Amino acid sequence: MSGFLPINKREMLERGWQDVDFVCVTGDSYVDHPSFGAAIITRVLENEGYRVAVLSQPDWKSTADFVQFGKPRLGFMVTSGNIDSMVAHYTAAKRLRHDDAYTAGGVAGKRPDRAVIVYSNIIKKIYPDSPVIIGGLEASLRRFAHYDYWDDAVRPSILLDSRADLLTFGMGEKQTVEIAKRLDKGESISDMRDILGTCYLCPATETPYEGVECPSYENVISNKREYAKSCRIEQDEQDHIRGRLIKQKHGKLMLVQNPPMPPLTQKELDKVYSLPYMRAYHPSYEKLGGVPGIREVEFSITHNRGCFGACNFCSIAFHQGRYVTSRSKKSIVAEAKKLTQMPNFKGYIHDIGGPTANFRKPSCELQLEHGLCKGKKCLAPKPCPNLIADHREYLDILREVRELDGVKKVFIRSGIRYDYLLQDKDDTFFKELVENHVSGQLKVAPEHCSAAVLDKMGKPHIEAYIEFSKRYFQYTGEVNKEQYLVPYLMSSHPGSTLDDAIELALFLKKNHIRPEQVQDFYPTPGTISTCMFYTELDPYTMEKVYVAKTEHEKALQRALLQYYNPKNQAFVEEALKKAKRFDLIGFDSKCLVRPTAQSLKIQQKRQQVKNNYKRNTLTKNNSKKGKRK
């Protein structure tokens, strides 16, 4: 089992195959690297003895690409790729992107909008009796009725629109292997209603008795409170220990989500990452300049999965889950050694990370038996008293890898949870992070400074960032290095008012932070924050939430975060006037922006009117006093 899997009929025949067991259809260019979901699934199937072809970015305006391998013996696996196809195509402002990092040459437009739906429908039209299994991020996050930002409407489960037979959610390895083995034994895909980590449709009359039922598709379309209730149920049951089966009626059909599949054990995870990936894009893309998306991950190592941080705007908790699993030290070191043998390796391992780099184990021992707490977060608004913060195992791995022959430096570029780091009473990891694993700047994500906004984000309050920043620069000074902190900031998140944006601008000014980029909140499917954006309700309290929805409102908040940029002058001034914060327009050091000449004239006229009013009032009062005398 070596070399790239076949991507066309010629390569299939070169392997001596007349047909294949599975065709994996993906919206990405074919990159055989374990950072790409399609690569993992295809290698896992290959490891089980199945013949797998990769149909990468097929031309959806014709059937030619879809029939080149013939009808696969067992079925089609369909994914949009590493990210949602709509996110790949459109910015948060719904403007068309000009490039695509997951396409050879960075060219945009090589996959359709709603790729999973398009690919799956084409396959069903050509091969109506061939099993179609959809998975990956796009399918996983759209498994229930969901608000679609690009349509500005609630869409049904992607299972209905795609006409697929089965949907796998989560990371998918175990589900995929079980489906493959049962298909291989001759079992009909329509009978596979008991596989954990999958969703299926059935007539409402065949609905399972167990589990919990969400408000129906029809109800969530017509009532935003019902949508919020549905969101909370969906989020609360995504735990492999205590999570229940979920049902949601769609007309005469019932969408059924089986409980989540337990995550891979450490041994299973090690096995997945030991498979014979080529760790490169397919050679056919060389003439196009390669696939840009591999550059950041080519010399990176994934050491964990899951994230108990569970920020409300992040899809990881709903997709991978909150339960953290990790690879063994032996497995990680073995992969690092492979990197040192690669021809392009220059001595730098760019990352040993994952969804959150410094998570190695579950956040507490209680969840090992009872699962993660329903409706609560491990780190926000404050760390749970049961939290176990321990970086010793992670630090031991980093130390060994950085001592390997050929390794000059090991960086950590995926997210560090600084609030978790601060809970570790031993600061050895913190000091070694600063001394050995920062490439000039460390990116962290405070996102905002307003407590009200951070609560809606599910993030810790700003005091944690201030404490982390203080210690970071203290330790940086002790090793005599010039290193920086780059904070990720988000504007217009649900709950963020104009006053909150001004508060953040003042915080940035006070702390001499000038962000080069600011991200508007992007309402992607399957997150709590997206539910708040659509319903203007907090699904956990049912309280009203302010949401900046118009492009102009968002522009005002975004401009405030870069108040110092002359291009933002008009927006900043407008925002401050709208919030009646005239005290922040002027020449004083506390002001965010200086008044324009026109604004200065208006201010002077306003002041003149006030002075005249005072003068006239004083004259009248004096006149009245004289008459009384």
XYZ file of C-alpha atoms in Angstrom:
629
model
C 0.000 0.000 0.000
C 2.039 2.916 -1.300
C 1.834 5.704 -3.827
C -1.139 7.931 -4.432
C -4.548 6.369 -4.828
C -5.874 6.475 -8.411
C -7.536 9.759 -9.415
C -8.655 8.682 -12.910
C -9.390 5.580 -14.924
C -5.863 5.385 -16.339
C -4.308 5.249 -12.889
C -6.892 2.658 -11.816
C -5.981 0.404 -14.753
C -2.261 0.896 -14.066
C -2.867 -0.723 -10.689
C -4.385 -3.706 -12.443
C -7.880 -2.874 -11.201
C -10.886 -3.211 -13.482
C -13.142 -1.548 -10.911
C -13.054 -0.169 -7.373
C -14.915 -0.810 -4.138
C -15.376 2.846 -3.257
C -15.113 6.166 -5.034
C -14.363 9.062 -2.672
C -15.648 12.295 -4.207
C -14.095 15.450 -2.755
C -14.365 19.180 -3.447
C -10.639 19.651 -2.694
C -7.686 18.896 -4.893
C -6.230 15.529 -3.871
C -3.691 15.985 -1.092
C -2.591 12.759 0.581
C -1.789 14.261 3.963
C -3.354 13.449 7.363
C -4.475 17.064 7.757
C -6.986 16.398 4.957
C -10.076 14.443 5.961
C -10.482 12.712 2.593
C -6.897 11.430 2.817
C -7.556 9.865 6.217
C -10.819 8.185 5.199
C -9.396 6.785 1.947
C -6.265 5.443 3.680
C -8.353 3.891 6.459
C -10.490 2.109 3.852
C -7.385 1.021 1.947
C -5.925 -0.348 5.187
C -9.049 -2.494 5.572
C -8.366 -4.048 2.181
C -10.692 -2.032 -0.037
C -9.821 -0.631 -3.452
C -10.427 3.108 -3.296
C -10.349 5.766 -6.020
C -10.317 9.515 -5.379
C -12.540 11.641 -7.603
C -11.174 15.095 -6.909
C -13.075 18.249 -7.935
C -15.119 16.574 -10.691
C -16.732 18.714 -13.370
C -20.301 18.935 -12.070
C -21.604 20.337 -15.365
C -21.087 16.942 -17.003
C -21.353 13.284 -15.978
C -18.057 12.213 -17.602
C -15.902 12.453 -14.473
C -18.469 10.623 -12.353
C -18.623 7.558 -14.615
C -14.922 7.121 -15.389
C -14.397 4.480 -12.669
C -17.700 2.786 -13.471
C -20.134 1.893 -10.727
C -18.121 1.099 -7.585
C -18.751 -2.317 -6.066
C -19.810 -0.925 -2.687
C -20.603 2.771 -3.021
C -19.624 6.441 -3.090
C -18.221 8.526 -0.220
C -18.917 12.248 -0.747
C -17.394 15.290 0.961
C -17.050 18.971 0.058
C -13.451 18.863 1.332
C -11.742 20.271 4.387
C -14.127 23.215 4.739
C -17.726 24.074 3.891
C -17.977 24.867 0.183
C -19.891 28.090 0.878
C -17.162 29.288 3.249
C -14.605 28.346 0.598
C -16.427 30.537 -1.925
C -17.674 33.536 0.065
C -16.347 35.984 2.636
C -18.246 36.939 5.792
C -19.628 39.848 3.729
C -20.933 37.298 1.172
C -18.464 38.534 -1.428
C -16.960 35.999 -3.814
C -13.426 34.950 -2.891
C -10.772 35.254 -5.569
C -8.782 32.174 -4.571
C -9.114 28.758 -2.932
C -6.291 27.380 -0.778
C -7.518 23.801 -1.236
C -7.389 23.908 -5.035
C -4.330 23.432 -7.227
C -2.923 26.807 -8.209
C -5.185 28.480 -5.646
C -7.831 28.855 -8.354
C -11.389 29.626 -7.237
C -14.494 28.014 -8.717
C -13.319 24.423 -9.037
C -16.133 23.155 -6.818
C -19.826 24.062 -6.877
C -21.729 25.895 -4.181
C -23.174 23.316 -1.763
C -20.802 20.720 -3.183
C -22.114 17.761 -1.171
C -25.651 18.300 -2.465
C -24.533 18.759 -6.062
C -22.173 15.766 -6.171
C -24.595 13.454 -4.392
C -27.526 14.303 -6.674
C -25.442 13.696 -9.792
C -24.389 10.279 -8.489
C -27.969 9.357 -7.572
C -29.112 10.307 -11.066
C -26.427 8.168 -12.739
C -26.408 5.251 -10.294
C -29.730 5.367 -8.395
C -29.126 2.070 -6.591
C -25.518 2.769 -5.554
C -25.092 3.637 -1.846
C -24.066 7.263 -1.239
C -22.566 8.155 2.137
C -21.914 11.835 2.841
C -19.515 13.118 5.487
C -16.910 15.721 6.326
C -17.479 19.190 7.771
C -20.175 20.365 5.347
C -22.392 17.333 5.883
C -21.668 17.013 9.595
C -22.631 20.591 10.479
C -25.752 20.561 8.305
C -27.198 17.294 9.571
C -30.225 18.952 11.200
C -32.481 21.735 9.930
C -30.081 24.674 10.001
C -29.902 28.410 9.374
C -28.060 29.084 6.142
C -26.382 32.501 6.148
C -26.036 32.633 2.357
C -29.749 31.973 1.752
C -30.700 33.875 4.913
C -33.177 31.066 5.545
C -33.524 27.767 7.381
C -32.713 24.781 5.188
C -33.666 21.158 5.908
C -31.156 18.473 6.832
C -28.610 18.041 4.075
C -29.712 14.405 3.882
C -32.947 15.528 2.202
C -31.380 17.899 -0.303
C -28.538 15.507 -1.182
C -30.724 12.376 -1.463
C -27.836 10.472 0.150
C -28.461 7.196 1.969
C -26.453 7.843 5.114
C -24.594 10.720 6.768
C -21.555 10.278 8.998
C -20.837 13.050 11.497
C -17.679 13.608 13.480
C -14.273 12.338 12.436
C -15.770 9.279 10.778
C -13.146 6.516 10.764
C -15.070 3.957 12.836
C -18.406 4.638 11.148
C -16.864 4.385 7.693
C -15.199 1.044 8.391
C -18.389 -0.414 9.873
C -20.445 0.760 6.890
C -17.888 -0.701 4.471
C -17.795 -4.089 6.189
C -21.564 -4.373 6.316
C -21.926 -3.393 2.668
C -19.251 -5.946 1.816
C -21.315 -8.627 3.570
C -24.290 -7.764 1.382
C -26.330 -5.742 3.864
C -28.525 -3.058 2.343
C -27.581 0.541 3.172
C -31.253 1.199 3.990
C -31.069 -1.311 6.859
C -28.113 0.386 8.559
C -30.024 2.291 11.219
C -27.979 1.341 14.269
C -24.493 2.677 13.476
C -23.247 5.227 16.010
C -22.142 8.556 14.564
C -24.541 8.393 11.626
C -27.827 10.004 10.574
C -30.539 8.498 8.403
C -34.057 9.284 7.185
C -37.044 7.025 7.679
C -40.837 7.307 7.384
C -42.251 9.017 10.465
C -44.182 5.813 11.197
C -40.857 3.992 11.715
C -39.444 6.486 14.229
C -37.449 4.871 17.066
C -39.107 5.152 20.492
C -35.926 6.046 22.392
C -34.069 9.331 22.427
C -35.169 12.963 22.426
C -37.084 14.859 19.738
C -36.217 18.332 18.450
C -38.842 20.752 17.185
C -39.679 19.805 13.604
C -38.300 21.416 10.460
C -41.666 23.079 9.915
C -41.639 24.476 13.460
C -38.091 25.836 13.365
C -38.845 27.611 10.083
C -41.868 29.395 11.504
C -40.748 30.030 15.099
C -37.322 31.263 16.167
C -37.828 30.166 19.777
C -38.386 26.644 18.474
C -35.176 26.930 16.445
C -33.273 27.966 19.579
C -34.718 25.009 21.518
C -33.663 22.677 18.722
C -30.131 24.105 18.729
C -29.736 23.509 22.453
C -30.889 19.879 22.213
C -28.543 19.212 19.296
C -25.565 20.715 21.149
C -26.304 19.074 24.497
C -26.483 15.524 23.127
C -23.104 15.549 21.329
C -21.352 13.491 23.991
C -20.354 9.894 23.323
C -21.015 8.827 26.935
C -24.338 10.467 27.820
C -25.550 11.674 24.411
C -28.952 10.361 23.330
C -30.439 9.577 19.943
C -32.017 12.735 18.436
C -35.044 12.921 16.128
C -36.320 15.782 13.983
C -39.413 15.512 11.809
C -39.217 16.768 8.237
C -42.712 16.506 6.752
C -43.563 12.802 6.502
C -39.946 11.799 7.130
C -37.998 11.581 10.373
C -34.340 12.534 10.551
C -32.650 10.290 13.103
C -29.219 10.987 14.547
C -27.794 8.037 16.398
C -25.669 8.810 19.486
C -22.094 9.899 18.691
C -19.450 7.301 17.915
C -16.869 7.011 20.731
C -13.603 8.730 19.738
C -10.632 6.685 18.651
C -8.502 5.288 21.458
C -4.860 6.308 21.585
C -3.860 3.038 19.940
C -6.421 3.535 17.160
C -5.366 7.151 16.684
C -1.722 6.117 16.422
C -2.682 3.569 13.775
C -4.539 6.156 11.669
C -1.533 8.495 11.634
C 0.900 5.680 10.806
C -0.796 4.890 7.490
C 1.316 5.395 4.331
C 0.364 8.967 3.410
C 2.446 10.524 0.673
C 2.281 13.800 2.661
C 2.033 15.758 -0.588
C -0.393 16.828 -3.297
C -0.849 14.624 -6.347
C 2.016 15.102 -8.858
C -0.436 16.156 -11.586
C -0.837 19.501 -9.780
C 2.852 20.375 -9.989
C 2.471 22.217 -13.298
C -0.291 24.319 -11.721
C 1.924 25.404 -8.846
C 0.746 22.869 -6.280
C -1.982 23.178 -3.651
C -1.466 26.198 -1.346
C -3.313 24.583 1.586
C -0.511 22.108 2.247
C 2.154 24.742 2.912
C 1.154 25.411 6.515
C 0.648 21.734 7.425
C 3.286 19.934 5.356
C 5.699 19.847 8.294
C 3.110 19.922 11.066
C 1.969 17.130 13.368
C -1.524 16.643 14.773
C -1.232 15.250 18.298
C -4.821 15.549 19.583
C -8.500 15.724 18.712
C -11.498 17.328 20.366
C -11.725 20.576 22.293
C -13.311 21.106 25.704
C -12.820 24.868 25.207
C -15.965 24.765 23.025
C -16.247 28.427 21.974
C -19.797 29.196 20.823
C -18.707 30.417 17.372
C -16.533 27.364 16.678
C -17.805 24.203 14.989
C -15.254 21.820 16.547
C -17.397 20.869 19.562
C -20.328 19.957 17.283
C -18.111 18.084 14.808
C -15.168 16.515 16.644
C -16.689 16.754 20.112
C -15.473 18.210 23.413
C -13.782 15.024 24.607
C -10.012 15.219 24.082
C -8.002 12.241 22.871
C -4.344 12.237 21.908
C -1.632 10.221 20.217
C 1.178 8.547 22.080
C 4.609 10.091 22.407
C 6.055 7.188 20.396
C 3.682 7.854 17.502
C 4.411 11.599 17.434
C 8.176 11.127 17.585
C 7.980 8.545 14.781
C 6.126 11.038 12.577
C 8.654 13.750 13.416
C 11.447 11.450 12.265
C 9.589 10.917 8.973
C 9.481 14.675 8.473
C 13.256 14.947 8.869
C 13.686 12.488 5.969
C 11.532 14.499 3.561
C 13.503 16.229 0.771
C 12.052 19.713 1.403
C 12.500 19.638 5.178
C 14.630 22.571 6.356
C 14.798 21.670 10.043
C 11.590 23.400 11.168
C 8.512 21.570 12.443
C 5.785 24.177 12.113
C 3.392 22.776 14.683
C 2.687 19.975 17.112
C -0.892 20.866 17.763
C -4.536 20.288 16.946
C -7.840 22.035 17.633
C -6.203 23.375 20.798
C -2.476 22.688 20.950
C -2.010 22.412 24.713
C -4.821 19.918 25.413
C -3.601 16.343 25.897
C -6.234 14.760 28.114
C -9.888 15.224 29.113
C -10.396 18.272 31.310
C -11.368 16.269 34.398
C -11.733 12.701 35.635
C -15.503 12.925 36.154
C -16.186 12.948 32.418
C -14.477 9.584 31.948
C -17.568 7.976 33.473
C -20.296 10.612 33.160
C -19.339 12.517 30.014
C -18.867 16.267 29.727
C -21.305 18.414 31.696
C -24.452 19.356 29.809
C -24.907 23.087 29.253
C -21.649 24.025 30.979
C -18.161 24.925 29.816
C -14.878 23.757 31.317
C -13.122 27.138 31.006
C -15.729 29.885 30.690
C -16.664 32.224 32.162
C -14.237 30.840 34.771
C -12.304 27.560 34.889
C -14.239 24.708 36.505
C -12.935 23.704 39.976
C -12.613 20.109 38.677
C -10.313 21.156 35.819
C -6.956 19.351 35.689
C -4.347 21.581 34.033
C -1.160 19.638 33.397
C 1.333 20.254 30.574
C 4.020 17.760 31.625
C 3.233 15.110 29.014
C 2.992 17.660 26.194
C 6.238 19.294 27.302
C 7.998 15.913 27.394
C 6.973 15.302 23.768
C 8.153 18.742 22.645
C 11.498 18.270 24.371
C 12.151 14.937 22.678
C 11.135 16.131 19.222
C 13.288 19.263 19.370
C 16.312 17.082 20.226
C 15.946 14.888 17.147
C 18.747 14.954 14.582
C 17.868 17.367 11.812
C 15.347 19.363 13.859
C 16.372 22.975 14.392
C 13.144 24.292 15.874
C 9.664 23.117 16.861
C 6.956 25.779 16.747
C 3.416 25.783 18.121
C 1.169 27.602 15.691
C -2.263 26.129 16.370
C -4.255 27.717 19.162
C -2.952 27.882 22.714
C -5.672 28.221 25.350
C -3.959 30.743 27.592
C -6.719 30.531 30.214
C -6.006 26.797 30.568
C -2.257 27.472 30.623
C -2.683 29.899 33.524
C -4.352 27.169 35.593
C -1.181 25.067 35.573
C 0.603 25.848 38.838
C 3.883 24.723 37.295
C 5.053 27.442 34.855
C 7.778 25.274 33.280
C 5.781 24.756 30.074
C 4.942 28.448 29.870
C 8.622 29.393 30.127
C 9.754 26.768 27.612
C 6.963 27.801 25.227
C 8.328 31.340 25.257
C 11.960 30.266 24.976
C 11.702 27.471 22.406
C 8.398 27.294 20.557
C 7.423 30.794 19.409
C 8.354 31.911 15.900
C 8.682 35.608 16.686
C 5.019 36.044 17.504
C 2.428 33.978 19.301
C -1.157 34.129 18.082
C -3.838 33.886 20.749
C -7.566 34.576 20.689
C -9.011 36.887 23.336
C -11.583 37.868 20.623
C -13.051 40.784 22.646
C -12.763 42.606 25.980
C -16.415 43.172 26.885
C -17.566 40.651 29.504
C -21.065 40.654 28.033
C -19.775 39.775 24.558
C -17.284 37.197 25.838
C -20.089 35.458 27.715
C -22.004 35.125 24.440
C -18.848 33.795 22.793
C -18.278 31.251 25.565
C -14.834 32.754 26.169
C -13.016 33.706 29.393
C -13.119 37.316 30.509
C -10.358 39.681 29.434
C -8.569 39.543 32.798
C -7.177 36.137 31.772
C -5.626 37.625 28.623
C -4.173 40.553 30.582
C -2.550 38.170 33.082
C -1.234 35.920 30.302
C 0.146 38.889 28.379
C 1.922 40.208 31.469
C 3.635 36.893 32.164
C 4.388 36.252 28.475
C 6.385 39.455 28.168
C 8.006 38.882 31.548
C 9.303 35.453 30.470
C 10.251 36.806 27.040
C 12.357 39.484 28.729
C 14.029 36.909 30.965
C 15.352 35.021 27.917
C 16.238 38.297 26.198
C 14.065 37.761 23.123
C 12.045 40.169 21.041
C 8.719 38.394 20.635
C 5.170 39.593 20.242
C 1.593 38.604 20.962
C -0.869 38.764 18.082
C -4.448 38.773 19.383
C -7.269 37.498 17.203
C -10.259 39.830 17.489
C -13.824 39.464 16.273
C -16.279 42.210 15.493
C -20.071 42.039 15.352
C -20.457 38.775 17.273
C -24.017 38.364 18.606
C -24.293 40.410 21.783
C -21.779 43.019 20.623
C -23.341 46.490 20.568
C -21.746 49.674 19.313
C -20.882 50.513 22.935
C -19.094 47.150 23.265
C -17.115 47.847 20.094
C -16.101 51.245 21.512
C -15.048 49.548 24.749
C -12.829 47.212 22.736
C -11.341 50.119 20.755
C -10.453 51.894 24.017
C -8.908 48.679 25.359
C -6.768 48.346 22.231
C -5.666 51.985 22.460
C -4.794 51.688 26.152
C -2.744 48.523 25.545
C -1.070 49.809 22.352
C -2.570 47.019 20.220
C -3.064 47.733 16.537
C -4.573 44.685 14.824
C -3.656 44.366 11.165
C -6.730 42.236 10.490
C -10.156 42.042 12.070
C -12.609 39.209 11.452
C -16.320 39.895 11.244
C -18.391 37.152 12.857
C -19.184 34.552 10.190
C -22.434 32.641 10.844
C -21.507 29.114 9.759
C -23.897 26.161 10.190
C -24.074 24.193 13.420
C -22.769 26.694 15.989
C -24.462 28.254 19.016
C -23.394 31.710 17.857
C -25.084 31.199 14.485
C -28.276 30.268 16.331
C -28.012 33.566 18.248
C -27.367 35.466 15.015
C -30.500 34.062 13.383
C -32.926 33.967 16.313
C -31.575 36.930 18.336
C -32.022 34.624 21.328
C -29.523 32.864 23.575
C -30.555 29.184 23.284
C -29.431 28.510 26.861
C -31.320 31.362 28.544
C -33.854 32.382 25.879
C -32.896 35.987 26.599
C -32.867 38.527 23.752
C -29.488 39.103 22.127
C -28.526 42.212 20.159
C -27.241 41.325 16.696
C -25.556 43.652 14.194
C -26.964 42.371 10.918
C -26.680 45.106 8.309
C -23.454 45.607 6.396
C -23.293 49.188 7.670
C -23.640 48.195 11.330
C -20.866 45.640 10.868
C -18.657 48.202 9.109
C -18.978 50.616 12.047
C -17.923 47.961 14.569
C -15.090 46.730 12.379
C -13.763 50.261 11.829
C -13.643 50.932 15.574
C -11.200 48.062 16.043
C -8.877 49.817 13.578
C -9.694 53.355 14.677
C -6.122 54.476 13.928
C -6.411 53.761 10.188
C -7.144 57.014 8.278
C -9.395 55.054 5.915
C -11.744 54.376 8.828
C -12.023 58.041 9.900
C -15.580 58.587 8.662
C -16.916 55.302 10.041
C -15.283 55.773 13.447
C -16.597 59.307 13.746
C -20.094 58.196 12.699
C -20.040 55.333 15.219
C -18.947 57.601 18.061
C -21.608 60.171 17.227
C -24.247 57.458 16.998
C -23.233 56.223 20.456
C -23.163 59.841 21.717
C -19.479 59.495 22.608
C -18.469 63.000 21.470
C -15.829 62.929 24.213
C -13.827 60.489 22.066
C -13.715 62.830 19.046
C -11.065 65.473 19.502
C -7.395 66.223 20.026
C -7.034 64.878 23.550
C -4.873 61.773 24.060
C -7.918 59.804 25.255
C -9.778 60.406 21.961
C -10.071 57.694 19.321
C -10.238 60.014 16.335
C -9.625 63.647 15.474
C -12.526 65.577 14.005
C -12.529 66.292 10.282
C -12.597 69.925 9.127
C -16.285 69.627 8.324
C -16.971 67.944 11.668
C -14.974 70.647 13.450
C -17.123 73.351 11.845
C -20.266 71.502 12.929
C -18.890 71.162 16.471
C -18.008 74.875 16.503
C -21.501 75.810 15.275
C -23.032 73.489 17.882
C -20.904 75.092 20.568
C -21.841 78.551 19.307
C -25.550 77.636 19.503
C -25.024 76.400 23.070
C -23.177 79.597 24.005
C -25.893 81.758 22.450
C -28.554 79.799 24.274
C -26.734 80.266 27.592
C -26.233 83.984 26.867
C -29.905 84.495 25.958
C -31.068 82.526 28.988
C -28.832 84.585 31.262
C -30.118 87.845 29.711
C -33.731 86.765 30.192
C -33.124 85.763 33.797
C -31.405 89.085 34.554
C -34.276 90.945 32.898
C -36.813 89.084 35.033
C -34.845 89.883 38.194
C -34.785 93.590 37.246
C -38.536 93.658 36.765
C -39.152 92.021 40.178
C -37.020 94.708 41.813
